[in-house]
mmCIF file of N, CA and C in Angstrom:
data_model
loop_
_atom_site.group_PDB
_atom_site.id
_atom_site.type_symbol
_atom_site.label_atom_id
_atom_site.label_comp_id
_atom_site.label_asym_id
_atom_site.label_seq_id
_atom_site.Cartn_x
_atom_site.Cartn_y
_atom_site.Cartn_z
ATOM 1 N N UNK D 280 -2.606 -4.951 -14.279
ATOM 2 C CA UNK D 280 -3.482 -5.765 -13.478
ATOM 3 C C UNK D 280 -4.372 -4.870 -12.627
ATOM 4 N N UNK D 281 -5.636 -5.223 -12.500
ATOM 5 C CA UNK D 281 -6.602 -4.484 -11.691
ATOM 6 C C UNK D 281 -6.582 -5.039 -10.270
ATOM 7 N N UNK D 282 -5.846 -4.382 -9.391
ATOM 8 C CA UNK D 282 -5.711 -4.841 -8.010
ATOM 9 C C UNK D 282 -6.936 -4.467 -7.179
ATOM 10 N N UNK D 283 -7.819 -3.608 -7.717
ATOM 11 C CA UNK D 283 -8.975 -3.153 -6.938
ATOM 12 C C UNK D 283 -9.879 -4.307 -6.510
ATOM 13 N N UNK D 284 -9.920 -5.384 -7.278
ATOM 14 C CA UNK D 284 -10.768 -6.519 -6.910
ATOM 15 C C UNK D 284 -10.247 -7.225 -5.654
ATOM 16 N N UNK D 285 -9.014 -6.940 -5.267
ATOM 17 C CA UNK D 285 -8.423 -7.535 -4.070
ATOM 18 C C UNK D 285 -8.234 -6.526 -2.937
ATOM 19 N N UNK D 286 -8.770 -5.316 -3.077
ATOM 20 C CA UNK D 286 -8.536 -4.263 -2.083
ATOM 21 C C UNK D 286 -8.903 -4.711 -0.671
ATOM 22 N N UNK D 287 -9.985 -5.432 -0.507
ATOM 23 C CA UNK D 287 -10.407 -5.888 0.815
ATOM 24 C C UNK D 287 -9.397 -6.794 1.496
ATOM 25 N N UNK D 288 -8.602 -7.505 0.719
ATOM 26 C CA UNK D 288 -7.598 -8.409 1.287
ATOM 27 C C UNK D 288 -6.383 -7.658 1.829
ATOM 28 N N UNK D 289 -6.285 -6.371 1.525
ATOM 29 C CA UNK D 289 -5.162 -5.592 2.042
ATOM 30 C C UNK D 289 -5.438 -5.069 3.454
ATOM 31 N N UNK D 290 -6.696 -5.174 3.918
ATOM 32 C CA UNK D 290 -6.985 -4.851 5.318
ATOM 33 C C UNK D 290 -6.192 -5.843 6.171
ATOM 34 N N UNK D 291 -5.425 -5.346 7.094
ATOM 35 C CA UNK D 291 -4.494 -6.133 7.930
ATOM 36 C C UNK D 291 -3.238 -6.536 7.171
ATOM 37 N N UNK D 292 -3.047 -5.985 5.977
ATOM 38 C CA UNK D 292 -1.779 -6.152 5.267
ATOM 39 C C UNK D 292 -0.807 -5.094 5.765
ATOM 40 N N UNK D 293 0.241 -4.844 4.993
ATOM 41 C CA UNK D 293 1.229 -3.860 5.459
ATOM 42 C C UNK D 293 1.915 -3.147 4.305
ATOM 43 N N UNK D 294 2.433 -1.972 4.639
ATOM 44 C CA UNK D 294 3.265 -1.207 3.725
ATOM 45 C C UNK D 294 4.711 -1.585 4.037
ATOM 46 N N UNK D 295 5.437 -1.985 3.022
ATOM 47 C CA UNK D 295 6.841 -2.368 3.185
ATOM 48 C C UNK D 295 7.744 -1.154 3.009
ATOM 49 N N UNK D 296 7.389 -0.313 2.026
ATOM 50 C CA UNK D 296 8.180 0.887 1.758
ATOM 51 C C UNK D 296 7.350 1.862 0.929
ATOM 52 N N UNK D 297 7.696 3.139 1.016
ATOM 53 C CA UNK D 297 7.094 4.174 0.185
ATOM 54 C C UNK D 297 8.236 4.983 -0.411
ATOM 55 N N UNK D 298 8.209 5.144 -1.723
ATOM 56 C CA UNK D 298 9.224 5.952 -2.394
ATOM 57 C C UNK D 298 8.523 6.954 -3.303
ATOM 58 N N UNK D 299 8.906 8.226 -3.172
ATOM 59 C CA UNK D 299 8.366 9.254 -4.048
ATOM 60 C C UNK D 299 9.507 9.896 -4.805
ATOM 61 N N UNK D 300 9.326 9.998 -6.108
ATOM 62 C CA UNK D 300 10.285 10.668 -6.969
ATOM 63 C C UNK D 300 9.498 11.630 -7.850
ATOM 64 N N UNK D 301 9.633 12.915 -7.574
ATOM 65 C CA UNK D 301 8.866 13.905 -8.330
ATOM 66 C C UNK D 301 7.387 13.702 -8.107
ATOM 67 N N UNK D 302 6.629 13.532 -9.179
ATOM 68 C CA UNK D 302 5.189 13.329 -9.039
ATOM 69 C C UNK D 302 4.784 11.864 -9.186
ATOM 70 N N UNK D 303 5.734 10.955 -8.928
ATOM 71 C CA UNK D 303 5.454 9.521 -8.941
ATOM 72 C C UNK D 303 5.685 8.940 -7.553
ATOM 73 N N UNK D 304 4.776 8.050 -7.135
ATOM 74 C CA UNK D 304 4.886 7.408 -5.826
ATOM 75 C C UNK D 304 4.749 5.900 -6.014
ATOM 76 N N UNK D 305 5.612 5.147 -5.331
ATOM 77 C CA UNK D 305 5.542 3.688 -5.327
ATOM 78 C C UNK D 305 5.314 3.201 -3.901
ATOM 79 N N UNK D 306 4.240 2.442 -3.708
ATOM 80 C CA UNK D 306 3.960 1.795 -2.435
ATOM 81 C C UNK D 306 4.316 0.318 -2.567
ATOM 82 N N UNK D 307 5.347 -0.141 -1.867
ATOM 83 C CA UNK D 307 5.629 -1.571 -1.771
ATOM 84 C C UNK D 307 4.736 -2.086 -0.660
ATOM 85 N N UNK D 308 3.911 -3.081 -0.961
ATOM 86 C CA UNK D 308 2.905 -3.492 0.008
ATOM 87 C C UNK D 308 2.539 -4.956 -0.133
ATOM 88 N N UNK D 309 1.886 -5.469 0.899
ATOM 89 C CA UNK D 309 1.424 -6.845 0.863
ATOM 90 C C UNK D 309 0.056 -6.949 1.524
ATOM 91 N N UNK D 310 -0.723 -7.895 1.037
ATOM 92 C CA UNK D 310 -2.055 -8.135 1.584
ATOM 93 C C UNK D 310 -1.948 -8.954 2.863
ATOM 94 N N UNK D 311 -3.079 -9.162 3.486
ATOM 95 C CA UNK D 311 -3.163 -10.136 4.563
ATOM 96 C C UNK D 311 -3.072 -11.521 3.916
ATOM 97 N N UNK D 312 -2.908 -12.538 4.727
ATOM 98 C CA UNK D 312 -2.843 -13.907 4.215
ATOM 99 C C UNK D 312 -4.172 -14.258 3.559
ATOM 100 N N UNK D 313 -4.101 -14.981 2.447
ATOM 101 C CA UNK D 313 -5.312 -15.370 1.737
ATOM 102 C C UNK D 313 -5.169 -16.772 1.164
ATOM 103 N N UNK D 314 -6.269 -17.330 0.712
ATOM 104 C CA UNK D 314 -6.290 -18.682 0.157
ATOM 105 C C UNK D 314 -6.310 -18.618 -1.362
ATOM 106 N N UNK D 315 -5.701 -19.597 -1.984
ATOM 107 C CA UNK D 315 -5.667 -19.678 -3.453
ATOM 108 C C UNK D 315 -7.076 -19.590 -4.048
ATOM 109 N N UNK D 316 -8.061 -20.201 -3.386
ATOM 110 C CA UNK D 316 -9.425 -20.202 -3.934
ATOM 111 C C UNK D 316 -10.074 -18.817 -3.903
ATOM 112 N N UNK D 317 -9.467 -17.853 -3.187
ATOM 113 C CA UNK D 317 -9.977 -16.482 -3.175
ATOM 114 C C UNK D 317 -9.550 -15.692 -4.409
ATOM 115 N N UNK D 318 -8.630 -16.224 -5.184
ATOM 116 C CA UNK D 318 -8.110 -15.511 -6.352
ATOM 117 C C UNK D 318 -9.127 -15.526 -7.485
ATOM 118 N N UNK D 319 -9.350 -14.363 -8.054
ATOM 119 C CA UNK D 319 -10.290 -14.222 -9.168
ATOM 120 C C UNK D 319 -9.562 -14.194 -10.510
ATOM 121 N N UNK D 320 -8.275 -13.943 -10.479
ATOM 122 C CA UNK D 320 -7.441 -13.887 -11.673
ATOM 123 C C UNK D 320 -6.212 -14.740 -11.441
ATOM 124 N N UNK D 321 -5.441 -14.898 -12.484
ATOM 125 C CA UNK D 321 -4.184 -15.620 -12.370
ATOM 126 C C UNK D 321 -3.145 -14.684 -11.765
ATOM 127 N N UNK D 322 -2.968 -14.770 -10.453
ATOM 128 C CA UNK D 322 -2.002 -13.947 -9.740
ATOM 129 C C UNK D 322 -1.213 -14.881 -8.820
ATOM 130 N N UNK D 323 0.072 -14.691 -8.777
ATOM 131 C CA UNK D 323 0.927 -15.532 -7.944
ATOM 132 C C UNK D 323 1.056 -14.920 -6.563
ATOM 133 N N UNK D 324 0.798 -15.733 -5.544
ATOM 134 C CA UNK D 324 0.949 -15.287 -4.159
ATOM 135 C C UNK D 324 2.378 -15.513 -3.695
ATOM 136 N N UNK D 325 2.785 -14.787 -2.651
ATOM 137 C CA UNK D 325 4.091 -15.007 -2.040
ATOM 138 C C UNK D 325 4.077 -16.368 -1.337
ATOM 139 N N UNK D 326 5.240 -16.801 -0.896
ATOM 140 C CA UNK D 326 5.288 -18.109 -0.221
ATOM 141 C C UNK D 326 4.529 -18.079 1.102
ATOM 142 N N UNK D 327 4.198 -16.883 1.591
ATOM 143 C CA UNK D 327 3.399 -16.751 2.811
ATOM 144 C C UNK D 327 1.931 -16.455 2.483
ATOM 145 N N UNK D 328 1.520 -16.757 1.260
ATOM 146 C CA UNK D 328 0.126 -16.666 0.804
ATOM 147 C C UNK D 328 -0.431 -15.247 0.863
ATOM 148 N N UNK D 329 0.353 -14.304 0.351
ATOM 149 C CA UNK D 329 -0.054 -12.904 0.312
ATOM 150 C C UNK D 329 0.153 -12.346 -1.094
ATOM 151 N N UNK D 330 -0.672 -11.389 -1.465
ATOM 152 C CA UNK D 330 -0.405 -10.613 -2.674
ATOM 153 C C UNK D 330 0.676 -9.619 -2.273
ATOM 154 N N UNK D 331 1.742 -9.589 -3.029
ATOM 155 C CA UNK D 331 2.871 -8.747 -2.665
ATOM 156 C C UNK D 331 3.387 -8.059 -3.926
ATOM 157 N N UNK D 332 3.646 -6.756 -3.839
ATOM 158 C CA UNK D 332 4.158 -6.055 -5.005
ATOM 159 C C UNK D 332 4.222 -4.561 -4.787
ATOM 160 N N UNK D 333 4.203 -3.840 -5.903
ATOM 161 C CA UNK D 333 4.324 -2.384 -5.865
ATOM 162 C C UNK D 333 3.113 -1.754 -6.546
ATOM 163 N N UNK D 334 2.480 -0.824 -5.820
ATOM 164 C CA UNK D 334 1.416 -0.021 -6.384
ATOM 165 C C UNK D 334 2.061 1.254 -6.906
ATOM 166 N N UNK D 335 2.029 1.434 -8.217
ATOM 167 C CA UNK D 335 2.652 2.588 -8.866
ATOM 168 C C UNK D 335 1.592 3.668 -9.104
ATOM 169 N N UNK D 336 1.886 4.882 -8.662
ATOM 170 C CA UNK D 336 1.032 6.035 -8.915
ATOM 171 C C UNK D 336 1.857 7.025 -9.725
ATOM 172 N N UNK D 337 1.447 7.256 -10.960
ATOM 173 C CA UNK D 337 2.204 8.120 -11.861
ATOM 174 C C UNK D 337 1.475 9.439 -12.091
ATOM 175 N N UNK D 338 2.261 10.513 -12.127
ATOM 176 C CA UNK D 338 1.752 11.857 -12.345
ATOM 177 C C UNK D 338 0.666 12.195 -11.310
ATOM 178 N N UNK D 339 1.085 12.172 -10.058
ATOM 179 C CA UNK D 339 0.180 12.471 -8.944
ATOM 180 C C UNK D 339 -0.316 13.906 -9.058
ATOM 181 N N UNK D 340 -1.617 14.071 -8.957
ATOM 182 C CA UNK D 340 -2.233 15.399 -9.043
ATOM 183 C C UNK D 340 -2.368 16.045 -7.670
ATOM 184 N N UNK D 341 -2.740 15.255 -6.670
ATOM 185 C CA UNK D 341 -2.824 15.792 -5.312
ATOM 186 C C UNK D 341 -2.709 14.670 -4.292
ATOM 187 N N UNK D 342 -2.303 15.063 -3.081
ATOM 188 C CA UNK D 342 -2.249 14.172 -1.928
ATOM 189 C C UNK D 342 -2.948 14.904 -0.788
ATOM 190 N N UNK D 343 -3.817 14.200 -0.101
ATOM 191 C CA UNK D 343 -4.433 14.739 1.110
ATOM 192 C C UNK D 343 -4.080 13.791 2.255
ATOM 193 N N UNK D 344 -3.723 14.375 3.382
ATOM 194 C CA UNK D 344 -3.456 13.611 4.590
ATOM 195 C C UNK D 344 -4.480 14.065 5.622
ATOM 196 N N UNK D 345 -5.375 13.162 6.005
ATOM 197 C CA UNK D 345 -6.458 13.496 6.943
ATOM 198 C C UNK D 345 -7.238 14.719 6.456
ATOM 199 N N UNK D 346 -7.593 14.698 5.183
ATOM 200 C CA UNK D 346 -8.385 15.747 4.522
ATOM 201 C C UNK D 346 -7.683 17.092 4.390
ATOM 202 N N UNK D 347 -6.390 17.152 4.681
ATOM 203 C CA UNK D 347 -5.616 18.380 4.529
ATOM 204 C C UNK D 347 -4.638 18.215 3.362
ATOM 205 N N UNK D 348 -4.450 19.237 2.532
ATOM 206 C CA UNK D 348 -3.470 19.127 1.439
ATOM 207 C C UNK D 348 -2.090 18.773 1.997
ATOM 208 N N UNK D 349 -1.420 17.869 1.306
ATOM 209 C CA UNK D 349 -0.074 17.439 1.695
ATOM 210 C C UNK D 349 0.869 17.817 0.559
ATOM 211 N N UNK D 350 1.937 18.559 0.876
ATOM 212 C CA UNK D 350 2.845 19.041 -0.157
ATOM 213 C C UNK D 350 4.270 18.518 0.007
ATOM 214 N N UNK D 351 4.491 17.668 0.995
ATOM 215 C CA UNK D 351 5.826 17.134 1.228
ATOM 216 C C UNK D 351 6.107 15.909 0.374
ATOM 217 N N UNK D 352 7.182 15.246 0.706
ATOM 218 C CA UNK D 352 7.545 13.987 0.056
ATOM 219 C C UNK D 352 6.993 12.853 0.910
ATOM 220 N N UNK D 353 6.200 11.989 0.301
ATOM 221 C CA UNK D 353 5.628 10.858 1.013
ATOM 222 C C UNK D 353 6.697 9.794 1.206
ATOM 223 N N UNK D 354 6.866 9.335 2.433
ATOM 224 C CA UNK D 354 7.865 8.305 2.741
ATOM 225 C C UNK D 354 7.418 7.575 4.001
ATOM 226 N N UNK D 355 8.181 6.566 4.404
ATOM 227 C CA UNK D 355 7.886 5.832 5.628
ATOM 228 C C UNK D 355 8.106 6.771 6.817
ATOM 229 N N UNK D 356 7.084 6.971 7.618
ATOM 230 C CA UNK D 356 7.184 7.855 8.771
ATOM 231 C C UNK D 356 7.802 7.153 9.978
ATOM 232 N N UNK D 357 7.564 5.854 10.074
ATOM 233 C CA UNK D 357 8.062 5.052 11.190
ATOM 234 C C UNK D 357 8.532 3.706 10.636
ATOM 235 N N UNK D 358 8.828 2.745 11.498
ATOM 236 C CA UNK D 358 9.390 1.464 11.061
ATOM 237 C C UNK D 358 8.443 0.653 10.178
ATOM 238 N N UNK D 359 7.178 0.689 10.482
ATOM 239 C CA UNK D 359 6.228 -0.109 9.724
ATOM 240 C C UNK D 359 4.869 0.547 9.680
ATOM 241 N N UNK D 360 4.021 0.051 8.772
ATOM 242 C CA UNK D 360 2.666 0.587 8.645
ATOM 243 C C UNK D 360 1.709 -0.549 8.302
ATOM 244 N N UNK D 361 0.730 -0.737 9.164
ATOM 245 C CA UNK D 361 -0.331 -1.684 8.884
ATOM 246 C C UNK D 361 -1.436 -0.995 8.106
ATOM 247 N N UNK D 362 -2.065 -1.730 7.216
ATOM 248 C CA UNK D 362 -3.143 -1.183 6.398
ATOM 249 C C UNK D 362 -4.467 -1.473 7.096
ATOM 250 N N UNK D 363 -5.181 -0.419 7.458
ATOM 251 C CA UNK D 363 -6.477 -0.572 8.111
ATOM 252 C C UNK D 363 -7.625 -0.480 7.117
ATOM 253 N N UNK D 364 -7.420 0.273 6.046
ATOM 254 C CA UNK D 364 -8.434 0.395 5.003
ATOM 255 C C UNK D 364 -7.725 0.741 3.705
ATOM 256 N N UNK D 365 -8.222 0.206 2.588
ATOM 257 C CA UNK D 365 -7.602 0.419 1.282
ATOM 258 C C UNK D 365 -8.693 0.422 0.230
ATOM 259 N N UNK D 366 -8.808 1.531 -0.477
ATOM 260 C CA UNK D 366 -9.757 1.655 -1.582
ATOM 261 C C UNK D 366 -8.993 2.167 -2.790
ATOM 262 N N UNK D 367 -9.313 1.612 -3.947
ATOM 263 C CA UNK D 367 -8.616 2.028 -5.159
ATOM 264 C C UNK D 367 -9.584 2.038 -6.328
ATOM 265 N N UNK D 368 -9.518 3.111 -7.109
ATOM 266 C CA UNK D 368 -10.257 3.206 -8.364
ATOM 267 C C UNK D 368 -9.238 3.505 -9.460
ATOM 268 N N UNK D 369 -9.708 3.778 -10.638
ATOM 269 C CA UNK D 369 -8.811 4.010 -11.768
ATOM 270 C C UNK D 369 -7.785 5.098 -11.491
ATOM 271 N N UNK D 370 -8.197 6.204 -10.844
ATOM 272 C CA UNK D 370 -7.296 7.340 -10.640
ATOM 273 C C UNK D 370 -7.200 7.805 -9.193
ATOM 274 N N UNK D 371 -7.672 6.999 -8.241
ATOM 275 C CA UNK D 371 -7.707 7.447 -6.857
ATOM 276 C C UNK D 371 -7.384 6.300 -5.905
ATOM 277 N N UNK D 372 -6.586 6.608 -4.891
ATOM 278 C CA UNK D 372 -6.259 5.652 -3.836
ATOM 279 C C UNK D 372 -6.574 6.304 -2.502
ATOM 280 N N UNK D 373 -7.273 5.568 -1.651
ATOM 281 C CA UNK D 373 -7.495 5.983 -0.267
ATOM 282 C C UNK D 373 -6.921 4.875 0.600
ATOM 283 N N UNK D 374 -6.089 5.275 1.564
ATOM 284 C CA UNK D 374 -5.451 4.277 2.408
ATOM 285 C C UNK D 374 -5.327 4.819 3.835
ATOM 286 N N UNK D 375 -5.771 4.015 4.785
ATOM 287 C CA UNK D 375 -5.672 4.350 6.202
ATOM 288 C C UNK D 375 -4.587 3.462 6.796
ATOM 289 N N UNK D 376 -3.583 4.103 7.400
ATOM 290 C CA UNK D 376 -2.417 3.385 7.910
ATOM 291 C C UNK D 376 -2.274 3.547 9.412
ATOM 292 N N UNK D 377 -1.781 2.498 10.046
ATOM 293 C CA UNK D 377 -1.396 2.539 11.449
ATOM 294 C C UNK D 377 0.115 2.372 11.502
ATOM 295 N N UNK D 378 0.811 3.457 11.798
ATOM 296 C CA UNK D 378 2.271 3.453 11.852
ATOM 297 C C UNK D 378 2.734 2.939 13.210
ATOM 298 N N UNK D 379 3.810 2.159 13.210
ATOM 299 C CA UNK D 379 4.384 1.640 14.450
ATOM 300 C C UNK D 379 5.902 1.675 14.367
ATOM 301 N N UNK D 380 6.527 1.690 15.513
ATOM 302 C CA UNK D 380 7.974 1.536 15.625
ATOM 303 C C UNK D 380 8.265 0.212 16.301
ATOM 304 N N UNK D 381 9.438 -0.320 16.041
ATOM 305 C CA UNK D 381 9.895 -1.563 16.650
ATOM 306 C C UNK D 381 11.151 -1.273 17.462
ATOM 307 N N UNK D 382 11.401 -2.064 18.530
ATOM 308 C CA UNK D 382 12.626 -1.858 19.323
ATOM 309 C C UNK D 382 13.849 -1.913 18.413
ATOM 310 N N UNK D 383 14.821 -1.083 18.666
ATOM 311 C CA UNK D 383 15.047 -0.257 19.848
ATOM 312 C C UNK D 383 14.423 1.132 19.763
ATOM 313 N N UNK D 384 13.661 1.416 18.723
ATOM 314 C CA UNK D 384 13.027 2.729 18.604
ATOM 315 C C UNK D 384 11.921 2.881 19.648
ATOM 316 N N UNK D 385 11.592 4.114 20.005
ATOM 317 C CA UNK D 385 10.528 4.336 20.991
ATOM 318 C C UNK D 385 9.195 3.773 20.493
ATOM 319 N N UNK D 386 8.436 3.186 21.393
ATOM 320 C CA UNK D 386 7.123 2.646 21.061
ATOM 321 C C UNK D 386 6.195 3.796 20.673
ATOM 322 N N UNK D 387 5.537 3.658 19.517
ATOM 323 C CA UNK D 387 4.642 4.714 19.044
ATOM 324 C C UNK D 387 3.587 4.100 18.142
ATOM 325 N N UNK D 388 2.415 4.659 18.178
ATOM 326 C CA UNK D 388 1.357 4.290 17.250
ATOM 327 C C UNK D 388 0.719 5.586 16.764
ATOM 328 N N UNK D 389 0.721 5.780 15.447
ATOM 329 C CA UNK D 389 0.204 6.991 14.816
ATOM 330 C C UNK D 389 -0.640 6.556 13.614
ATOM 331 N N UNK D 390 -1.689 7.289 13.327
ATOM 332 C CA UNK D 390 -2.570 6.961 12.204
ATOM 333 C C UNK D 390 -2.482 8.041 11.131
ATOM 334 N N UNK D 391 -2.527 7.612 9.880
ATOM 335 C CA UNK D 391 -2.560 8.536 8.740
ATOM 336 C C UNK D 391 -3.622 8.056 7.770
ATOM 337 N N UNK D 392 -4.342 9.005 7.211
ATOM 338 C CA UNK D 392 -5.346 8.716 6.202
ATOM 339 C C UNK D 392 -4.981 9.505 4.947
ATOM 340 N N UNK D 393 -4.534 8.812 3.914
ATOM 341 C CA UNK D 393 -4.121 9.463 2.680
ATOM 342 C C UNK D 393 -5.143 9.239 1.573
ATOM 343 N N UNK D 394 -5.381 10.286 0.807
ATOM 344 C CA UNK D 394 -6.133 10.186 -0.440
ATOM 345 C C UNK D 394 -5.234 10.763 -1.521
ATOM 346 N N UNK D 395 -5.031 9.983 -2.570
ATOM 347 C CA UNK D 395 -4.105 10.390 -3.634
ATOM 348 C C UNK D 395 -4.792 10.212 -4.979
ATOM 349 N N UNK D 396 -4.740 11.253 -5.788
ATOM 350 C CA UNK D 396 -5.241 11.169 -7.155
ATOM 351 C C UNK D 396 -4.046 11.211 -8.096
ATOM 352 N N UNK D 397 -4.038 10.307 -9.067
ATOM 353 C CA UNK D 397 -2.951 10.242 -10.036
ATOM 354 C C UNK D 397 -3.526 9.951 -11.419
ATOM 355 N N UNK D 398 -2.786 10.341 -12.445
ATOM 356 C CA UNK D 398 -3.238 10.084 -13.814
ATOM 357 C C UNK D 398 -3.247 8.598 -14.132
ATOM 358 N N UNK D 399 -2.272 7.870 -13.586
ATOM 359 C CA UNK D 399 -2.182 6.436 -13.873
ATOM 360 C C UNK D 399 -1.831 5.696 -12.586
ATOM 361 N N UNK D 400 -2.584 4.631 -12.305
ATOM 362 C CA UNK D 400 -2.328 3.777 -11.146
ATOM 363 C C UNK D 400 -2.300 2.336 -11.649
ATOM 364 N N UNK D 401 -1.231 1.628 -11.312
ATOM 365 C CA UNK D 401 -1.137 0.237 -11.757
ATOM 366 C C UNK D 401 -0.365 -0.600 -10.747
ATOM 367 N N UNK D 402 -0.622 -1.908 -10.776
ATOM 368 C CA UNK D 402 -0.046 -2.859 -9.837
ATOM 369 C C UNK D 402 1.004 -3.718 -10.530
ATOM 370 N N UNK D 403 2.154 -3.850 -9.870
ATOM 371 C CA UNK D 403 3.210 -4.759 -10.319
ATOM 372 C C UNK D 403 3.306 -5.870 -9.281
ATOM 373 N N UNK D 404 2.888 -7.065 -9.662
ATOM 374 C CA UNK D 404 2.918 -8.195 -8.726
ATOM 375 C C UNK D 404 4.342 -8.731 -8.609
ATOM 376 N N UNK D 405 4.872 -8.781 -7.372
ATOM 377 C CA UNK D 405 6.236 -9.260 -7.111
ATOM 378 C C UNK D 405 6.171 -10.180 -5.889
ATOM 379 N N UNK D 406 5.837 -11.453 -6.083
ATOM 380 C CA UNK D 406 5.657 -12.371 -4.943
ATOM 381 C C UNK D 406 6.882 -12.505 -4.045
ATOM 382 N N UNK D 407 8.078 -12.325 -4.589
ATOM 383 C CA UNK D 407 9.290 -12.481 -3.781
ATOM 384 C C UNK D 407 9.896 -11.135 -3.382
ATOM 385 N N UNK D 408 9.084 -10.079 -3.382
ATOM 386 C CA UNK D 408 9.541 -8.755 -2.953
ATOM 387 C C UNK D 408 10.069 -8.831 -1.533
ATOM 388 N N UNK D 409 11.178 -8.170 -1.269
ATOM 389 C CA UNK D 409 11.754 -8.163 0.080
ATOM 390 C C UNK D 409 10.839 -7.510 1.086
ATOM 391 N N UNK D 410 11.272 -7.465 2.306
ATOM 392 C CA UNK D 410 10.477 -6.878 3.378
ATOM 393 C C UNK D 410 10.291 -7.878 4.481
ATOM 394 N N UNK D 411 9.254 -7.701 5.294
ATOM 395 C CA UNK D 411 9.010 -8.621 6.387
ATOM 396 C C UNK D 411 8.861 -10.055 5.885
ATOM 397 N N UNK D 412 9.145 -10.990 6.732
ATOM 398 C CA UNK D 412 9.143 -12.402 6.338
ATOM 399 C C UNK D 412 7.753 -13.019 6.256
ATOM 400 N N UNK D 413 6.708 -12.217 6.257
ATOM 401 C CA UNK D 413 5.372 -12.780 6.129
ATOM 402 C C UNK D 413 4.698 -12.279 4.895
#
């Protein structure tokens, strides 16, 4: 499925989880709330009217964090991450995140801007994916 046509709806969405295994990265994520009439394809929304699923990046070639090469393992840095900007093409993802912590963890707000190039990027729609209740 080509999720790029819905990239704008992920502004104000959230990252549920990030898992990296070798040169593959999976972003579990959800869009902001949307209306059925906004759908351009046959895609099932979650019960809270969001696109929800996993963005799979296979055979990652490079990761940049704030324009600097990133060589670590990408994972959740804090309790949650809001999506401020999301762009996706056939082999490239750009995502601006606002990381936050929830009580009892210390209050924090941190921003990350990732650019990732991968040989294959694809979307797995999972309307009932776990995570926050929205």
